[in-house]
Amino acid sequence: MAKEIERKFLIKRELWQPKDEGVSIRQGYLSLEPERTVRVRLKGERGFLTIKGKNHGISRMEMEYEIPAKEAAQLLDELCLRPLVEKTRYTESYQGQQWEIDIFAGDNAGLAVAEAELESEAAELVLPDWAGQEVSGDARYYNSSLIHNPYKNWQS
């Protein structure tokens, strides 16, 4: 069984600048049941189907399968819940740790988060200076939550 262990942080945008053009991501959800989510993603020119279990702290079961990009696009266009999540992903290494930085667009424009996947929940993580508040346990920042409560609705 595959397991995802990750920590998520807001980004201090004034301290972080992209080093390349990143990869465009469109993703949507076929299921948002609390015990399981089923996600479809187009990442650049590649399609993926991902099944994730319920979070237990910063861990959860995750299984991901590459699918034809044409089929992923059809699922996104015809079956996924709205709105879709749109973002550009940048990948950086900091002190040996791989980080994925997501800059959101569309209904979630203005949201910027960084995630680090870990080998274990107890693994030490050295934070870059651009890493802000940790939001790992805040369900509002789950991509699947952004379907029902997009970031644009948080602004008052």
PDB file of C-alpha atoms in Angstrom:
ATOM      1  CA  MET A   1       0.000   0.000   0.000  1.00  0.00           C
ATOM      2  CA  ALA A   2       1.370   3.406  -0.991  1.00  0.00           C
ATOM      3  CA  LYS A   3       1.505   6.066   1.700  1.00  0.00           C
ATOM      4  CA  GLU A   4       1.775   9.821   1.318  1.00  0.00           C
ATOM      5  CA  ILE A   5       3.339  11.784   4.174  1.00  0.00           C
ATOM      6  CA  GLU A   6       3.526  15.498   3.508  1.00  0.00           C
ATOM      7  CA  ARG A   7       3.704  18.850   5.222  1.00  0.00           C
ATOM      8  CA  LYS A   8       2.232  21.970   3.661  1.00  0.00           C
ATOM      9  CA  PHE A   9       3.172  25.621   4.165  1.00  0.00           C
ATOM     10  CA  LEU A  10       1.999  28.972   2.898  1.00  0.00           C
ATOM     11  CA  ILE A  11       4.597  30.803   0.849  1.00  0.00           C
ATOM     12  CA  LYS A  12       6.064  34.198   1.645  1.00  0.00           C
ATOM     13  CA  ARG A  13       5.722  35.477  -1.915  1.00  0.00           C
ATOM     14  CA  GLU A  14       8.088  38.384  -1.320  1.00  0.00           C
ATOM     15  CA  LEU A  15      10.886  35.874  -0.557  1.00  0.00           C
ATOM     16  CA  TRP A  16      10.206  33.268  -3.272  1.00  0.00           C
ATOM     17  CA  GLN A  17      10.721  33.628  -7.007  1.00  0.00           C
ATOM     18  CA  PRO A  18      10.277  30.854  -9.587  1.00  0.00           C
ATOM     19  CA  LYS A  19      13.447  29.520 -11.176  1.00  0.00           C
ATOM     20  CA  ASP A  20      11.652  28.308 -14.339  1.00  0.00           C
ATOM     21  CA  GLU A  21       8.239  28.443 -16.036  1.00  0.00           C
ATOM     22  CA  GLY A  22       6.799  25.568 -13.992  1.00  0.00           C
ATOM     23  CA  VAL A  23       4.240  23.010 -15.160  1.00  0.00           C
ATOM     24  CA  SER A  24       0.581  23.799 -15.737  1.00  0.00           C
ATOM     25  CA  ILE A  25      -1.857  21.576 -13.832  1.00  0.00           C
ATOM     26  CA  ARG A  26      -5.625  21.180 -14.258  1.00  0.00           C
ATOM     27  CA  GLN A  27      -7.269  18.847 -11.822  1.00  0.00           C
ATOM     28  CA  GLY A  28     -10.748  17.822 -10.818  1.00  0.00           C
ATOM     29  CA  TYR A  29     -12.457  15.354  -8.540  1.00  0.00           C
ATOM     30  CA  LEU A  30     -14.763  12.437  -9.271  1.00  0.00           C
ATOM     31  CA  SER A  31     -15.304  11.659  -5.575  1.00  0.00           C
ATOM     32  CA  LEU A  32     -14.956  13.827  -2.481  1.00  0.00           C
ATOM     33  CA  GLU A  33     -16.121  11.287   0.082  1.00  0.00           C
ATOM     34  CA  PRO A  34     -14.284  11.865   3.393  1.00  0.00           C
ATOM     35  CA  GLU A  35     -12.887   8.310   3.336  1.00  0.00           C
ATOM     36  CA  ARG A  36     -11.616   8.608  -0.234  1.00  0.00           C
ATOM     37  CA  THR A  37     -11.043  11.153  -2.949  1.00  0.00           C
ATOM     38  CA  VAL A  38     -10.612  10.319  -6.610  1.00  0.00           C
ATOM     39  CA  ARG A  39      -8.710  12.944  -8.561  1.00  0.00           C
ATOM     40  CA  VAL A  40      -8.070  13.394 -12.279  1.00  0.00           C
ATOM     41  CA  ARG A  41      -5.113  15.520 -13.268  1.00  0.00           C
ATOM     42  CA  LEU A  42      -3.514  16.868 -16.418  1.00  0.00           C
ATOM     43  CA  LYS A  43       0.052  17.794 -15.552  1.00  0.00           C
ATOM     44  CA  GLY A  44       1.585  19.324 -18.626  1.00  0.00           C
ATOM     45  CA  GLU A  45       0.913  16.750 -21.347  1.00  0.00           C
ATOM     46  CA  ARG A  46       0.441  13.765 -18.988  1.00  0.00           C
ATOM     47  CA  GLY A  47      -2.754  12.454 -17.404  1.00  0.00           C
ATOM     48  CA  PHE A  48      -3.134  10.860 -13.965  1.00  0.00           C
ATOM     49  CA  LEU A  49      -5.831   9.225 -11.877  1.00  0.00           C
ATOM     50  CA  THR A  50      -5.176   9.371  -8.126  1.00  0.00           C
ATOM     51  CA  ILE A  51      -7.033   7.742  -5.253  1.00  0.00           C
ATOM     52  CA  LYS A  52      -6.365   9.077  -1.763  1.00  0.00           C
ATOM     53  CA  GLY A  53      -7.601   7.839   1.586  1.00  0.00           C
ATOM     54  CA  LYS A  54      -8.617   9.837   4.626  1.00  0.00           C
ATOM     55  CA  ASN A  55      -5.932  11.906   6.345  1.00  0.00           C
ATOM     56  CA  HIS A  56      -4.489  10.607   9.604  1.00  0.00           C
ATOM     57  CA  GLY A  57      -2.339  13.476  10.774  1.00  0.00           C
ATOM     58  CA  ILE A  58      -0.014  14.215   7.863  1.00  0.00           C
ATOM     59  CA  SER A  59      -0.312  10.683   6.402  1.00  0.00           C
ATOM     60  CA  ARG A  60      -2.778   8.970   4.100  1.00  0.00           C
ATOM     61  CA  MET A  61      -2.968   6.172   1.582  1.00  0.00           C
ATOM     62  CA  GLU A  62      -2.319   7.295  -1.994  1.00  0.00           C
ATOM     63  CA  MET A  63      -2.265   5.402  -5.270  1.00  0.00           C
ATOM     64  CA  GLU A  64      -1.588   7.166  -8.562  1.00  0.00           C
ATOM     65  CA  TYR A  65      -1.844   5.807 -12.101  1.00  0.00           C
ATOM     66  CA  GLU A  66      -0.837   7.422 -15.361  1.00  0.00           C
ATOM     67  CA  ILE A  67      -3.683   7.475 -17.880  1.00  0.00           C
ATOM     68  CA  PRO A  68      -3.819   8.770 -21.463  1.00  0.00           C
ATOM     69  CA  ALA A  69      -3.892  12.582 -21.498  1.00  0.00           C
ATOM     70  CA  LYS A  70      -6.870  12.556 -23.877  1.00  0.00           C
ATOM     71  CA  GLU A  71      -8.892  10.481 -21.399  1.00  0.00           C
ATOM     72  CA  ALA A  72      -7.861  12.717 -18.498  1.00  0.00           C
ATOM     73  CA  ALA A  73      -9.016  15.771 -20.462  1.00  0.00           C
ATOM     74  CA  GLN A  74     -12.348  14.118 -21.221  1.00  0.00           C
ATOM     75  CA  LEU A  75     -12.886  13.240 -17.545  1.00  0.00           C
ATOM     76  CA  LEU A  76     -11.998  16.810 -16.536  1.00  0.00           C
ATOM     77  CA  ASP A  77     -14.338  18.316 -19.129  1.00  0.00           C
ATOM     78  CA  GLU A  78     -17.301  15.969 -18.674  1.00  0.00           C
ATOM     79  CA  LEU A  79     -17.350  14.279 -15.252  1.00  0.00           C
ATOM     80  CA  CYS A  80     -15.371  16.221 -12.664  1.00  0.00           C
ATOM     81  CA  LEU A  81     -16.961  18.481 -10.087  1.00  0.00           C
ATOM     82  CA  ARG A  82     -16.660  22.225 -10.626  1.00  0.00           C
ATOM     83  CA  PRO A  83     -14.731  24.392 -10.327  1.00  0.00           C
ATOM     84  CA  LEU A  84     -11.580  22.655 -11.494  1.00  0.00           C
ATOM     85  CA  VAL A  85      -8.381  23.413  -9.623  1.00  0.00           C
ATOM     86  CA  GLU A  86      -5.874  25.242 -11.821  1.00  0.00           C
ATOM     87  CA  LYS A  87      -2.302  25.929 -10.783  1.00  0.00           C
ATOM     88  CA  THR A  88       1.285  26.094 -11.884  1.00  0.00           C
ATOM     89  CA  ARG A  89       3.686  23.793 -10.065  1.00  0.00           C
ATOM     90  CA  TYR A  90       7.349  24.541  -9.499  1.00  0.00           C
ATOM     91  CA  THR A  91       9.813  22.042  -8.068  1.00  0.00           C
ATOM     92  CA  GLU A  92      12.799  23.050  -5.962  1.00  0.00           C
ATOM     93  CA  SER A  93      15.329  21.352  -3.771  1.00  0.00           C
ATOM     94  CA  TYR A  94      16.341  22.858  -0.445  1.00  0.00           C
ATOM     95  CA  GLN A  95      18.959  21.175   1.761  1.00  0.00           C
ATOM     96  CA  GLY A  96      18.276  17.819   0.126  1.00  0.00           C
ATOM     97  CA  GLN A  97      14.472  18.065   0.457  1.00  0.00           C
ATOM     98  CA  GLN A  98      12.297  18.221  -2.658  1.00  0.00           C
ATOM     99  CA  TRP A  99       9.569  20.914  -2.513  1.00  0.00           C
ATOM    100  CA  GLU A 100       6.542  21.362  -4.764  1.00  0.00           C
ATOM    101  CA  ILE A 101       5.368  24.971  -4.922  1.00  0.00           C
ATOM    102  CA  ASP A 102       1.852  25.541  -6.254  1.00  0.00           C
ATOM    103  CA  ILE A 103       0.697  28.953  -7.448  1.00  0.00           C
ATOM    104  CA  PHE A 104      -3.060  28.747  -7.926  1.00  0.00           C
ATOM    105  CA  ALA A 105      -5.155  30.407 -10.642  1.00  0.00           C
ATOM    106  CA  GLY A 106      -8.851  30.702 -11.459  1.00  0.00           C
ATOM    107  CA  ASP A 107     -11.155  30.631  -8.411  1.00  0.00           C
ATOM    108  CA  ASN A 108      -8.095  30.048  -6.197  1.00  0.00           C
ATOM    109  CA  ALA A 109      -5.911  32.877  -7.540  1.00  0.00           C
ATOM    110  CA  GLY A 110      -3.786  34.425  -4.814  1.00  0.00           C
ATOM    111  CA  LEU A 111      -3.198  31.136  -2.994  1.00  0.00           C
ATOM    112  CA  ALA A 112       0.412  29.897  -2.937  1.00  0.00           C
ATOM    113  CA  VAL A 113       1.507  26.794  -1.000  1.00  0.00           C
ATOM    114  CA  ALA A 114       4.568  24.571  -0.786  1.00  0.00           C
ATOM    115  CA  GLU A 115       4.546  20.868   0.075  1.00  0.00           C
ATOM    116  CA  ALA A 116       7.341  18.566   1.156  1.00  0.00           C
ATOM    117  CA  GLU A 117       6.847  14.790   1.047  1.00  0.00           C
ATOM    118  CA  LEU A 118       8.586  12.954   3.870  1.00  0.00           C
ATOM    119  CA  GLU A 119       9.790   9.407   4.498  1.00  0.00           C
ATOM    120  CA  SER A 120       8.139   9.319   7.930  1.00  0.00           C
ATOM    121  CA  GLU A 121       6.011  11.565  10.125  1.00  0.00           C
ATOM    122  CA  ALA A 122       9.002  12.012  12.451  1.00  0.00           C
ATOM    123  CA  ALA A 123      11.382  13.066   9.659  1.00  0.00           C
ATOM    124  CA  GLU A 124      13.140  16.360  10.289  1.00  0.00           C
ATOM    125  CA  LEU A 125      12.369  19.146   7.840  1.00  0.00           C
ATOM    126  CA  VAL A 126      14.570  22.219   7.384  1.00  0.00           C
ATOM    127  CA  LEU A 127      12.418  25.095   6.175  1.00  0.00           C
ATOM    128  CA  PRO A 128      13.532  27.530   3.494  1.00  0.00           C
ATOM    129  CA  ASP A 129      13.192  31.228   4.363  1.00  0.00           C
ATOM    130  CA  TRP A 130      10.203  31.521   1.988  1.00  0.00           C
ATOM    131  CA  ALA A 131       8.180  28.913   3.912  1.00  0.00           C
ATOM    132  CA  GLY A 132       5.511  30.633   5.983  1.00  0.00           C
ATOM    133  CA  GLN A 133       2.758  29.351   8.251  1.00  0.00           C
ATOM    134  CA  GLU A 134       2.289  25.580   8.323  1.00  0.00           C
ATOM    135  CA  VAL A 135      -1.196  24.557   7.143  1.00  0.00           C
ATOM    136  CA  SER A 136      -0.730  20.773   7.000  1.00  0.00           C
ATOM    137  CA  GLY A 137      -3.723  20.023   9.212  1.00  0.00           C
ATOM    138  CA  ASP A 138      -6.002  22.784   7.910  1.00  0.00           C
ATOM    139  CA  ALA A 139      -8.559  21.123   5.615  1.00  0.00           C
ATOM    140  CA  ARG A 140      -9.295  24.432   3.847  1.00  0.00           C
ATOM    141  CA  TYR A 141      -5.955  24.061   2.065  1.00  0.00           C
ATOM    142  CA  TYR A 142      -6.636  20.549   0.731  1.00  0.00           C
ATOM    143  CA  ASN A 143      -7.010  20.776  -3.025  1.00  0.00           C
ATOM    144  CA  SER A 144     -10.200  18.716  -2.722  1.00  0.00           C
ATOM    145  CA  SER A 145     -11.653  21.342  -0.336  1.00  0.00           C
ATOM    146  CA  LEU A 146     -10.996  24.111  -2.855  1.00  0.00           C
ATOM    147  CA  ILE A 147     -13.816  22.685  -4.997  1.00  0.00           C
ATOM    148  CA  HIS A 148     -16.533  23.609  -2.460  1.00  0.00           C
ATOM    149  CA  ASN A 149     -14.788  26.568  -0.851  1.00  0.00           C
ATOM    150  CA  PRO A 150     -12.415  28.231  -3.336  1.00  0.00           C
ATOM    151  CA  TYR A 151      -9.861  30.699  -2.054  1.00  0.00           C
ATOM    152  CA  LYS A 152     -11.740  33.630  -3.629  1.00  0.00           C
ATOM    153  CA  ASN A 153     -14.511  33.043  -1.053  1.00  0.00           C
ATOM    154  CA  TRP A 154     -12.066  33.444   1.858  1.00  0.00           C
ATOM    155  CA  GLN A 155     -11.354  37.055   0.986  1.00  0.00           C
ATOM    156  CA  SER A 156     -13.515  39.445   2.992  1.00  0.00           C
TER     157      SER A 156
END
